[in-house]
Amino acid sequence: MTQDAPRRGPLPSPPWPVLPARRRWPLQVTAATRRIEIDAARALPPHTLMARAGRSAARLLQALAPHAAGTLALAGPGNNGGDATVAATVLHRPDRPSRIVLLADAARLPPDAAWALAQAQAAGVRVSGALDTVQHGEAVLDGLLGLGAARAPAGTLADAITHLNRSDAIVLAIDVPSGLDPDRGAVLGIEALRATHTLALLTLKPGLFTAAGRDHAGRVWFDPLGVDFEDRPGPCALIGPQDARLGRLGAPHAAHKGRFGDVVVIGGARGMDGAVRLAARAALVAGAGRVYATPLDAAARGADPAWPEVMHRPSDAWTTPPAVSSRTVVAGCGGGDSIGAALPPLLAHAARLVLDADALNAIARDPALQRALAARGARGRPTILTPHPLEAARLLGIDAAAVQADRFAACRALVGRFGATVVLKGSGTLIGGPDGRLWVNTTGNARLASAGTGDVLAGWIGGVWARVASAADADDPVGGLAAEVAIAAVFVHGRAADADDADDAPGLPLRAGELIDAMRRVRV
């Protein structure tokens, strides 16, 4: 199933900055982009799309580097190089000369790129076949590989990427940084270009926003080149603020705590009771009417003195169907090996179930629990899994490197295997639902790479889910509501870290306890 088309709204003239996301953006993989390109080219005069692409790149580079001493365009063997060549030609003038380094056989260029090269030569732009150095003050256009990259860069192309990565020049990658897989966000080979900015053309590519994409693409801009992109919903989309408003809706004046649902948090093995406390606190702040915390470590049971609103229950309180059949359960936060024994009744009977951390590890180790989770999905019982890449790898029986090499495939595989909504955490967190939708989150940063922030996310998901499910008072047979809850929670979780980064400790890890309050302050 494809994503819903993004909400229409007025936009200024492109190129448009994509992040921070202020709207929902559709993403298109290479094959779909090729089809869009072919259809558009057939309806336009020859070379029109390349001319538009080059002019767009020239406008953007002029704005990004208005005082550059000149422009260096690196052109590879395909039309990506042609786009860079057109841009260099547009920018060429006596006080800001352009030069083109063509790392390809000019006699074998495709027709559009050959036309662009002829235009550049007629305009007096210097063309050479080797990159010696990036001159001081030059702004750089990366047109080496782009969308057509399928293999690791080699030879002079690889050397040019290495050279650029060692320079301090402003580098604008056209469409995709050279050496980055546009569909998966993986680095093709040893090294991909680390661009300052990337101008995506015709469509936005998924690989720019997950795995290694964010680190290599820099700031992403978009120009559809006059082709309507909103009528072409893709197989996945970037989350926009409108997708994160779930759970922030008003409630009737006569509402009471029972209307907002109950959350049960189970985890906290010996030495890890902080995890269950963090998740319970997050669930409460996210809007659950009542929250019960169940540390599995007997020595840690008892009230949370800092949060007396959180109620405590022993683990055997949740073993019968009536105890969990109407509640949202968050299981696994700091659960250690003990959580495995608590999972069978939860998998069988919980109305809504969030499985995090050690619950996922326990399922990965136990085929019986895997069958129980899959059976739960087959019965239409909604579940949200929140693995990081290593936990996802354990569930799939592969290694973390394989997950990161194709995060989209890993997310879809987990959804298909267990019939659950999956939150695959990491740079560009993915959310996949049983109905086939797939979303890429755009918020968050490395400040979330600290202990306990995942527990906060799991608890927040549980709190939002309890609140909206209770208000909806309806079954969720295909997990649509679960996916919407996960999308909203992940967006707010990341937005809190983005907003807090402007405080008095920018760049330092965000403490999980502080994250809860930061999430409460987020406005979407």
Short mmCIF file of C-alpha atoms in Angstrom, two decimals:
data_model
loop_
_atom_site.label_atom_id
_atom_site.label_comp_id
_atom_site.label_asym_id
_atom_site.label_seq_id
_atom_site.Cartn_x
_atom_site.Cartn_y
_atom_site.Cartn_z
CA MET A 1 0.00 0.00 0.00
CA THR A 2 1.29 3.47 -0.81
CA GLN A 3 1.26 6.47 1.47
CA ASP A 4 -1.50 9.03 1.43
CA ALA A 5 -0.60 12.04 -0.71
CA PRO A 6 0.91 14.90 1.30
CA ARG A 7 -1.35 17.75 2.29
CA ARG A 8 -1.25 20.47 -0.31
CA GLY A 9 -0.16 23.96 0.65
CA PRO A 10 1.48 26.99 -0.88
CA LEU A 11 5.22 26.73 -1.37
CA PRO A 12 7.69 29.39 -2.51
CA SER A 13 9.76 28.85 -5.60
CA PRO A 14 12.12 25.87 -5.35
CA PRO A 15 14.60 24.72 -4.27
CA TRP A 16 12.88 24.11 -0.94
CA PRO A 17 14.58 23.15 2.32
CA VAL A 18 13.23 19.79 3.45
CA LEU A 19 14.29 19.77 7.09
CA PRO A 20 13.16 20.65 9.66
CA ALA A 21 10.00 19.03 8.31
CA ARG A 22 7.04 21.37 8.13
CA ARG A 23 4.95 19.10 5.92
CA ARG A 24 4.73 15.48 4.86
CA TRP A 25 7.03 14.64 1.94
CA PRO A 26 6.64 11.55 -0.28
CA LEU A 27 9.78 9.52 -0.99
CA GLN A 28 10.49 7.64 -4.21
CA VAL A 29 13.01 4.89 -4.88
CA THR A 30 15.25 4.86 -7.93
CA ALA A 31 13.00 2.76 -10.16
CA ALA A 32 10.01 5.04 -9.56
CA THR A 33 12.12 8.15 -10.08
CA ARG A 34 13.35 6.77 -13.40
CA ARG A 35 9.75 6.24 -14.54
CA ILE A 36 8.81 9.79 -13.51
CA GLU A 37 11.86 11.13 -15.36
CA ILE A 38 11.02 9.22 -18.55
CA ASP A 39 7.38 10.35 -18.48
CA ALA A 40 8.34 13.98 -17.88
CA ALA A 41 11.04 13.98 -20.58
CA ARG A 42 8.59 12.65 -23.17
CA ALA A 43 6.24 15.56 -22.49
CA LEU A 44 8.95 18.25 -22.74
CA PRO A 45 11.35 19.54 -25.41
CA PRO A 46 14.79 17.90 -25.51
CA HIS A 47 17.19 18.72 -22.66
CA THR A 48 14.52 20.60 -20.68
CA LEU A 49 14.83 18.60 -17.48
CA MET A 50 18.63 18.87 -17.48
CA ALA A 51 18.45 22.61 -18.12
CA ARG A 52 16.02 23.02 -15.23
CA ALA A 53 18.17 20.88 -12.95
CA GLY A 54 21.33 22.80 -13.78
CA ARG A 55 19.70 26.18 -13.30
CA SER A 56 18.25 25.06 -9.96
CA ALA A 57 21.65 23.86 -8.74
CA ALA A 58 23.23 27.12 -9.88
CA ARG A 59 20.65 29.22 -8.02
CA LEU A 60 21.14 27.23 -4.85
CA LEU A 61 24.93 27.26 -4.96
CA GLN A 62 24.91 31.00 -5.62
CA ALA A 63 22.76 31.48 -2.52
CA LEU A 64 24.87 29.13 -0.40
CA ALA A 65 28.23 30.56 -1.48
CA PRO A 66 27.61 34.10 -2.76
CA HIS A 67 31.23 35.15 -2.26
CA ALA A 68 32.90 32.09 -3.75
CA ALA A 69 35.93 32.80 -5.89
CA GLY A 70 34.77 30.29 -8.49
CA THR A 71 32.89 27.06 -9.13
CA LEU A 72 34.34 23.57 -9.55
CA ALA A 73 31.98 21.04 -11.14
CA LEU A 74 32.94 17.38 -10.88
CA ALA A 75 31.16 15.51 -13.66
CA GLY A 76 30.90 11.76 -13.94
CA PRO A 77 29.80 9.54 -16.83
CA GLY A 78 26.03 10.05 -16.54
CA ASN A 79 23.37 12.73 -16.62
CA ASN A 80 24.22 13.71 -13.05
CA GLY A 81 27.44 15.08 -14.48
CA GLY A 82 25.40 16.90 -17.11
CA ASP A 83 23.37 18.64 -14.40
CA ALA A 84 26.60 19.81 -12.75
CA THR A 85 27.94 20.94 -16.12
CA VAL A 86 24.87 23.08 -16.82
CA ALA A 87 25.11 24.63 -13.35
CA ALA A 88 28.77 25.47 -13.85
CA THR A 89 27.95 27.09 -17.19
CA VAL A 90 25.19 29.21 -15.68
CA LEU A 91 27.51 30.38 -12.88
CA HIS A 92 30.48 31.12 -15.18
CA ARG A 93 31.48 34.78 -15.36
CA PRO A 94 34.78 36.69 -15.42
CA ASP A 95 34.78 37.50 -11.70
CA ARG A 96 33.61 33.99 -10.73
CA PRO A 97 34.99 31.53 -13.28
CA SER A 98 33.76 27.97 -13.46
CA ARG A 99 35.79 24.92 -14.35
CA ILE A 100 34.69 21.38 -15.02
CA VAL A 101 36.59 18.21 -14.20
CA LEU A 102 35.12 15.49 -16.42
CA LEU A 103 35.99 12.07 -15.03
CA ALA A 104 34.48 10.18 -17.95
CA ASP A 105 34.96 9.59 -21.65
CA ALA A 106 33.39 12.57 -23.40
CA ALA A 107 32.68 10.43 -26.47
CA ARG A 108 30.48 8.06 -24.44
CA LEU A 109 28.32 10.55 -22.54
CA PRO A 110 24.53 10.17 -22.83
CA PRO A 111 22.86 12.68 -25.18
CA ASP A 112 21.76 15.19 -22.53
CA ALA A 113 25.16 15.23 -20.82
CA ALA A 114 26.91 15.58 -24.19
CA TRP A 115 24.68 18.56 -24.99
CA ALA A 116 25.52 20.14 -21.64
CA LEU A 117 29.25 19.68 -22.24
CA ALA A 118 29.00 21.32 -25.66
CA GLN A 119 27.15 24.28 -24.12
CA ALA A 120 29.88 24.66 -21.48
CA GLN A 121 32.67 24.58 -24.03
CA ALA A 122 30.88 27.15 -26.18
CA ALA A 123 30.60 29.42 -23.13
CA GLY A 124 34.33 29.22 -22.51
CA VAL A 125 34.23 27.07 -19.38
CA ARG A 126 37.54 25.27 -18.89
CA VAL A 127 37.20 21.47 -19.02
CA SER A 128 39.92 19.09 -17.83
CA GLY A 129 40.14 15.37 -17.21
CA ALA A 130 41.87 15.25 -13.84
CA LEU A 131 41.31 16.72 -10.39
CA ASP A 132 44.49 18.19 -8.99
CA THR A 133 43.17 20.23 -6.09
CA VAL A 134 40.20 22.25 -4.90
CA GLN A 135 41.33 25.85 -5.17
CA HIS A 136 40.93 28.22 -2.25
CA GLY A 137 37.49 29.84 -2.26
CA GLU A 138 35.94 27.50 -4.82
CA ALA A 139 32.45 26.14 -4.28
CA VAL A 140 32.02 22.57 -5.52
CA LEU A 141 29.26 20.77 -7.42
CA ASP A 142 29.20 16.98 -7.02
CA GLY A 143 27.93 15.43 -10.24
CA LEU A 144 30.05 12.30 -10.16
CA LEU A 145 27.49 9.51 -9.72
CA GLY A 146 24.08 10.60 -8.42
CA LEU A 147 21.05 8.37 -8.79
CA GLY A 148 22.69 5.87 -11.08
CA ALA A 149 25.18 4.58 -8.52
CA ALA A 150 24.82 0.83 -7.99
CA ARG A 151 28.40 -0.15 -7.17
CA ALA A 152 31.16 1.19 -4.97
CA PRO A 153 33.03 4.10 -6.58
CA ALA A 154 36.41 3.07 -7.98
CA GLY A 155 39.44 4.58 -9.65
CA THR A 156 39.41 8.31 -10.30
CA LEU A 157 35.84 8.63 -9.00
CA ALA A 158 36.81 7.17 -5.62
CA ASP A 159 39.93 9.35 -5.54
CA ALA A 160 37.84 12.47 -6.19
CA ILE A 161 35.45 11.60 -3.36
CA THR A 162 38.35 11.15 -0.95
CA HIS A 163 39.87 14.43 -2.10
CA LEU A 164 36.64 16.35 -1.58
CA ASN A 165 36.08 14.84 1.86
CA ARG A 166 39.47 16.21 2.93
CA SER A 167 38.73 19.72 1.71
CA ASP A 168 36.88 22.45 3.58
CA ALA A 169 34.93 23.66 0.54
CA ILE A 170 31.18 24.07 0.39
CA VAL A 171 30.01 21.02 -1.57
CA LEU A 172 26.58 20.78 -3.16
CA ALA A 173 25.72 17.22 -4.17
CA ILE A 174 23.28 17.00 -7.04
CA ASP A 175 20.48 14.52 -6.34
CA VAL A 176 22.52 12.15 -4.11
CA PRO A 177 26.02 12.41 -2.60
CA SER A 178 28.31 10.27 -4.75
CA GLY A 179 28.82 6.83 -3.24
CA LEU A 180 25.60 6.85 -1.19
CA ASP A 181 22.88 4.33 -2.05
CA PRO A 182 19.81 6.50 -2.84
CA ASP A 183 17.30 3.85 -1.81
CA ARG A 184 18.88 2.49 1.38
CA GLY A 185 21.16 5.19 2.73
CA ALA A 186 24.10 2.79 2.84
CA VAL A 187 27.62 3.73 1.79
CA LEU A 188 28.57 1.92 -1.40
CA GLY A 189 32.04 0.63 -0.64
CA ILE A 190 34.54 2.31 1.64
CA GLU A 191 33.72 6.00 1.30
CA ALA A 192 30.90 8.23 0.13
CA LEU A 193 30.95 11.97 -0.33
CA ARG A 194 30.15 14.05 2.76
CA ALA A 195 28.30 16.95 1.19
CA THR A 196 27.51 20.25 2.85
CA HIS A 197 24.17 20.33 1.03
CA THR A 198 22.26 18.02 -1.31
CA LEU A 199 19.77 19.14 -3.94
CA ALA A 200 17.31 16.31 -4.67
CA LEU A 201 15.72 16.56 -8.11
CA LEU A 202 12.29 15.37 -9.30
CA THR A 203 11.80 13.26 -6.15
CA LEU A 204 13.12 12.91 -2.63
CA LYS A 205 15.13 9.73 -2.18
CA PRO A 206 14.71 7.57 0.95
CA GLY A 207 18.44 7.03 1.40
CA LEU A 208 19.00 10.70 2.15
CA PHE A 209 17.15 10.39 5.45
CA THR A 210 18.20 7.17 7.15
CA ALA A 211 21.29 5.04 7.90
CA ALA A 212 24.32 7.02 6.70
CA GLY A 213 22.19 9.42 4.66
CA ARG A 214 21.84 12.30 7.08
CA ASP A 215 25.59 12.43 7.79
CA HIS A 216 26.51 12.40 4.09
CA ALA A 217 23.75 14.55 2.60
CA GLY A 218 24.14 17.56 4.87
CA ARG A 219 21.17 19.88 4.49
CA VAL A 220 18.71 18.53 1.92
CA TRP A 221 16.90 20.72 -0.60
CA PHE A 222 14.29 19.69 -3.16
CA ASP A 223 13.25 20.83 -6.62
CA PRO A 224 10.64 18.76 -8.51
CA LEU A 225 11.67 20.53 -11.74
CA GLY A 226 8.12 21.54 -12.53
CA VAL A 227 6.79 17.99 -12.26
CA ASP A 228 3.87 17.47 -9.86
CA PHE A 229 5.21 15.39 -6.98
CA GLU A 230 2.18 15.56 -4.68
CA ASP A 231 0.06 13.41 -6.99
CA ARG A 232 2.66 10.63 -6.86
CA PRO A 233 2.50 9.10 -3.38
CA GLY A 234 5.45 6.81 -2.80
CA PRO A 235 6.01 3.60 -0.87
CA CYS A 236 7.16 5.62 2.13
CA ALA A 237 7.08 9.19 3.38
CA LEU A 238 8.79 11.61 5.71
CA ILE A 239 6.83 12.33 8.87
CA GLY A 240 5.49 15.87 9.14
CA PRO A 241 4.22 17.76 12.20
CA GLN A 242 0.61 16.99 11.28
CA ASP A 243 1.37 13.29 11.82
CA ALA A 244 2.50 13.95 15.39
CA ARG A 245 -0.62 15.59 16.80
CA LEU A 246 -2.21 12.35 17.91
CA GLY A 247 -2.77 12.36 21.65
CA ARG A 248 -2.55 16.15 21.83
CA LEU A 249 -6.24 16.58 21.07
CA GLY A 250 -8.61 18.14 23.56
CA ALA A 251 -10.85 16.10 25.82
CA PRO A 252 -14.45 16.63 27.00
CA HIS A 253 -14.75 18.81 30.07
CA ALA A 254 -16.36 15.92 31.94
CA ALA A 255 -13.55 13.48 31.16
CA HIS A 256 -12.06 11.41 33.99
CA LYS A 257 -8.88 9.37 34.35
CA GLY A 258 -10.66 6.17 33.34
CA ARG A 259 -11.28 7.66 29.92
CA PHE A 260 -7.56 7.88 29.20
CA GLY A 261 -6.71 4.25 29.72
CA ASP A 262 -4.31 2.25 31.86
CA VAL A 263 -0.66 1.49 31.15
CA VAL A 264 1.23 -1.37 32.77
CA VAL A 265 5.05 -1.19 32.57
CA ILE A 266 6.93 -4.44 33.24
CA GLY A 267 10.72 -4.65 33.34
CA GLY A 268 13.50 -3.54 35.63
CA ALA A 269 15.53 -6.64 36.50
CA ARG A 270 18.19 -6.42 39.21
CA GLY A 271 20.19 -3.24 38.82
CA MET A 272 17.92 -1.90 36.06
CA ASP A 273 14.84 -0.73 37.92
CA GLY A 274 15.50 2.80 36.62
CA ALA A 275 14.36 1.68 33.18
CA VAL A 276 10.88 0.71 34.32
CA ARG A 277 10.58 3.93 36.33
CA LEU A 278 11.53 6.06 33.33
CA ALA A 279 9.04 4.28 31.07
CA ALA A 280 6.27 4.60 33.66
CA ARG A 281 6.93 8.30 34.14
CA ALA A 282 6.90 8.86 30.39
CA ALA A 283 3.59 7.01 30.02
CA LEU A 284 2.04 9.20 32.68
CA VAL A 285 3.24 12.46 31.12
CA ALA A 286 2.14 11.25 27.66
CA GLY A 287 -1.44 11.19 28.88
CA ALA A 288 -2.35 7.77 30.31
CA GLY A 289 -5.05 7.97 32.97
CA ARG A 290 -3.36 5.45 35.29
CA VAL A 291 0.10 3.92 35.18
CA TYR A 292 1.25 0.77 37.01
CA ALA A 293 4.97 -0.03 37.33
CA THR A 294 6.15 -3.59 37.90
CA PRO A 295 9.89 -3.97 38.51
CA LEU A 296 10.92 -7.61 38.20
CA ASP A 297 13.57 -7.13 40.88
CA ALA A 298 11.80 -7.84 44.17
CA ALA A 299 14.18 -5.53 46.03
CA ALA A 300 13.15 -2.60 43.84
CA ARG A 301 9.39 -2.92 44.33
CA GLY A 302 7.63 -0.07 46.01
CA ALA A 303 6.56 3.45 45.28
CA ASP A 304 8.68 5.80 43.21
CA PRO A 305 9.22 8.56 45.79
CA ALA A 306 9.77 11.21 43.13
CA TRP A 307 6.62 10.19 41.23
CA PRO A 308 3.95 9.04 43.70
CA GLU A 309 1.37 9.16 40.90
CA VAL A 310 2.82 5.92 39.50
CA MET A 311 1.23 2.88 41.16
CA HIS A 312 3.16 -0.35 41.78
CA ARG A 313 2.01 -3.93 41.41
CA PRO A 314 3.83 -7.31 41.61
CA SER A 315 4.48 -9.18 38.37
CA ASP A 316 1.97 -11.92 39.18
CA ALA A 317 -0.79 -9.30 39.04
CA TRP A 318 -0.67 -9.44 35.24
CA THR A 319 -0.86 -13.16 34.51
CA THR A 320 -4.63 -13.50 34.00
CA PRO A 321 -6.67 -12.36 31.00
CA PRO A 322 -8.90 -9.91 32.95
CA ALA A 323 -5.83 -8.11 34.30
CA VAL A 324 -4.44 -7.12 30.88
CA SER A 325 -7.21 -7.65 28.33
CA SER A 326 -8.25 -4.00 28.43
CA ARG A 327 -4.87 -2.41 29.20
CA THR A 328 -1.83 -1.18 27.29
CA VAL A 329 1.30 -3.04 28.40
CA VAL A 330 4.89 -1.88 27.94
CA ALA A 331 7.26 -4.80 28.49
CA GLY A 332 11.00 -5.26 28.44
CA CYS A 333 12.55 -1.99 29.65
CA GLY A 334 15.59 -3.17 31.60
CA GLY A 335 13.95 -6.58 31.95
CA GLY A 336 17.10 -8.70 31.69
CA ASP A 337 16.64 -12.46 31.47
CA SER A 338 13.66 -12.31 33.83
CA ILE A 339 11.30 -10.76 31.32
CA GLY A 340 10.97 -13.93 29.23
CA ALA A 341 8.84 -15.70 31.84
CA ALA A 342 6.45 -12.75 31.99
CA LEU A 343 5.79 -12.60 28.26
CA PRO A 344 3.47 -15.59 27.48
CA PRO A 345 0.33 -14.19 29.18
CA LEU A 346 1.03 -10.73 27.81
CA LEU A 347 1.40 -12.02 24.26
CA ALA A 348 -1.81 -13.98 24.64
CA HIS A 349 -4.04 -11.45 26.35
CA ALA A 350 -2.78 -7.83 26.42
CA ALA A 351 -5.10 -5.47 24.58
CA ARG A 352 -2.16 -3.44 23.29
CA LEU A 353 1.47 -4.43 23.73
CA VAL A 354 4.71 -2.46 23.37
CA LEU A 355 7.77 -4.73 23.31
CA ASP A 356 11.10 -3.08 23.93
CA ALA A 357 14.72 -3.96 24.74
CA ASP A 358 15.06 -7.22 26.69
CA ALA A 359 11.56 -8.38 25.72
CA LEU A 360 12.77 -8.37 22.12
CA ASN A 361 15.96 -10.19 23.08
CA ALA A 362 13.95 -12.83 24.95
CA ILE A 363 11.74 -13.36 21.90
CA ALA A 364 14.79 -13.62 19.65
CA ARG A 365 16.17 -16.41 21.84
CA ASP A 366 12.95 -18.41 22.19
CA PRO A 367 11.16 -19.91 19.15
CA ALA A 368 8.04 -20.48 21.26
CA LEU A 369 7.80 -16.76 22.05
CA GLN A 370 8.36 -15.98 18.37
CA ARG A 371 5.44 -18.20 17.45
CA ALA A 372 3.30 -16.60 20.15
CA LEU A 373 4.09 -13.12 18.84
CA ALA A 374 3.29 -14.11 15.27
CA ALA A 375 0.06 -15.76 16.42
CA ARG A 376 -0.88 -12.59 18.26
CA GLY A 377 -0.46 -10.64 15.03
CA ALA A 378 -2.51 -13.18 13.12
CA ARG A 379 -5.35 -12.75 15.64
CA GLY A 380 -5.34 -9.00 15.03
CA ARG A 381 -3.97 -8.11 18.47
CA PRO A 382 -1.94 -4.91 17.96
CA THR A 383 1.72 -4.89 18.99
CA ILE A 384 4.47 -2.29 18.60
CA LEU A 385 8.08 -3.48 18.51
CA THR A 386 10.81 -0.90 19.21
CA PRO A 387 14.17 -2.50 18.29
CA HIS A 388 17.47 -0.78 17.75
CA PRO A 389 19.52 -2.32 14.89
CA LEU A 390 21.17 -5.02 17.01
CA GLU A 391 17.85 -6.13 18.51
CA ALA A 392 16.32 -6.16 15.03
CA ALA A 393 19.22 -8.29 13.83
CA ARG A 394 18.68 -10.82 16.62
CA LEU A 395 14.99 -11.09 15.75
CA LEU A 396 15.83 -11.66 12.07
CA GLY A 397 18.78 -13.99 12.65
CA ILE A 398 21.25 -11.71 10.86
CA ASP A 399 23.86 -9.20 12.04
CA ALA A 400 23.46 -5.50 12.73
CA ALA A 401 25.54 -4.56 9.69
CA ALA A 402 23.02 -6.32 7.45
CA VAL A 403 20.17 -4.43 9.10
CA GLN A 404 21.93 -1.10 8.57
CA ALA A 405 22.77 -1.99 4.97
CA ASP A 406 19.05 -2.04 4.18
CA ARG A 407 16.96 -0.68 7.02
CA PHE A 408 13.83 -0.57 4.88
CA ALA A 409 14.04 -4.28 4.08
CA ALA A 410 14.74 -5.14 7.73
CA CYS A 411 11.74 -3.13 8.91
CA ARG A 412 9.45 -4.74 6.36
CA ALA A 413 10.78 -8.19 7.25
CA LEU A 414 9.96 -7.70 10.94
CA VAL A 415 6.48 -6.43 10.10
CA GLY A 416 5.86 -9.41 7.85
CA ARG A 417 7.24 -11.98 10.28
CA PHE A 418 5.32 -10.84 13.35
CA GLY A 419 2.33 -8.88 12.04
CA ALA A 420 3.28 -5.97 14.27
CA THR A 421 4.01 -2.29 13.92
CA VAL A 422 7.80 -1.85 13.97
CA VAL A 423 9.82 1.13 15.13
CA LEU A 424 13.36 0.53 13.84
CA LYS A 425 15.37 3.05 15.80
CA GLY A 426 18.46 4.89 14.61
CA SER A 427 19.31 7.84 12.40
CA GLY A 428 16.12 8.21 10.39
CA THR A 429 13.97 5.95 12.57
CA LEU A 430 11.59 3.87 10.44
CA ILE A 431 8.00 3.04 11.35
CA GLY A 432 6.36 0.20 9.46
CA GLY A 433 2.75 -0.88 9.92
CA PRO A 434 0.99 -4.17 9.15
CA ASP A 435 -1.10 -2.35 6.54
CA GLY A 436 2.02 -1.79 4.43
CA ARG A 437 2.74 1.84 5.24
CA LEU A 438 6.32 2.91 5.93
CA TRP A 439 7.45 6.21 7.41
CA VAL A 440 10.82 7.87 8.01
CA ASN A 441 11.25 10.16 11.00
CA THR A 442 13.18 13.38 10.53
CA THR A 443 13.54 14.59 14.10
CA GLY A 444 16.20 13.79 16.69
CA ASN A 445 19.95 13.86 16.91
CA ALA A 446 22.87 12.18 18.65
CA ARG A 447 21.87 13.71 21.99
CA LEU A 448 19.43 10.79 22.26
CA ALA A 449 22.35 8.33 22.32
CA SER A 450 22.30 8.04 26.11
CA ALA A 451 21.04 5.48 28.60
CA GLY A 452 17.30 5.40 29.17
CA THR A 453 16.06 7.43 26.22
CA GLY A 454 14.70 4.27 24.59
CA ASP A 455 12.80 3.45 27.79
CA VAL A 456 11.28 6.93 27.65
CA LEU A 457 10.16 6.35 24.05
CA ALA A 458 8.58 2.98 24.89
CA GLY A 459 6.70 4.46 27.82
CA TRP A 460 5.58 7.47 25.81
CA ILE A 461 4.23 5.18 23.08
CA GLY A 462 2.29 3.28 25.73
CA GLY A 463 0.86 6.46 27.24
CA VAL A 464 -0.28 7.94 23.93
CA TRP A 465 -1.69 4.58 22.82
CA ALA A 466 -3.70 4.09 26.01
CA ARG A 467 -5.12 7.58 25.75
CA VAL A 468 -6.20 7.52 22.11
CA ALA A 469 -7.34 3.88 22.11
CA SER A 470 -9.57 4.50 25.09
CA ALA A 471 -11.03 7.58 23.44
CA ALA A 472 -11.52 5.77 20.13
CA ASP A 473 -13.15 2.82 21.89
CA ALA A 474 -12.68 0.68 18.80
CA ASP A 475 -10.77 -2.38 17.66
CA ASP A 476 -7.65 -1.91 15.55
CA PRO A 477 -7.60 -5.04 13.37
CA VAL A 478 -4.81 -3.97 11.01
CA GLY A 479 -2.70 -1.92 13.38
CA GLY A 480 -3.50 1.43 11.77
CA LEU A 481 -3.91 3.17 15.10
CA ALA A 482 -0.76 1.52 16.43
CA ALA A 483 1.26 2.93 13.52
CA GLU A 484 -0.19 6.40 14.04
CA VAL A 485 0.70 6.25 17.72
CA ALA A 486 4.26 5.15 16.96
CA ILE A 487 4.68 7.89 14.36
CA ALA A 488 3.48 10.59 16.75
CA ALA A 489 5.63 9.37 19.65
CA VAL A 490 8.80 9.01 17.60
CA PHE A 491 8.42 12.48 16.10
CA VAL A 492 7.89 14.13 19.51
CA HIS A 493 10.76 12.13 21.04
CA GLY A 494 13.15 13.47 18.42
CA ARG A 495 11.71 16.99 18.36
CA ALA A 496 12.34 17.27 22.10
CA ALA A 497 16.03 16.55 21.56
CA ASP A 498 16.19 19.04 18.69
CA ALA A 499 14.59 21.79 20.75
CA ASP A 500 16.65 21.06 23.85
CA ASP A 501 19.85 21.26 21.81
CA ALA A 502 19.50 25.04 21.90
CA ASP A 503 19.75 25.13 25.70
CA ASP A 504 22.88 25.71 27.74
CA ALA A 505 24.46 22.31 26.97
CA PRO A 506 24.27 22.02 23.16
CA GLY A 507 25.64 18.81 21.72
CA LEU A 508 25.98 17.01 25.05
CA PRO A 509 23.97 13.83 25.73
CA LEU A 510 20.42 14.42 26.90
CA ARG A 511 19.64 12.77 30.22
CA ALA A 512 16.58 10.52 29.97
CA GLY A 513 14.88 12.07 32.96
CA GLU A 514 15.17 15.51 31.36
CA LEU A 515 13.88 14.14 28.07
CA ILE A 516 10.45 13.40 29.54
CA ASP A 517 9.90 17.01 30.50
CA ALA A 518 11.32 18.17 27.16
CA MET A 519 8.76 15.98 25.36
CA ARG A 520 5.97 17.49 27.44
CA ARG A 521 6.98 20.94 26.18
CA VAL A 522 7.01 20.00 22.47
CA ARG A 523 4.48 21.81 20.31
CA VAL A 524 3.47 20.33 16.95
#
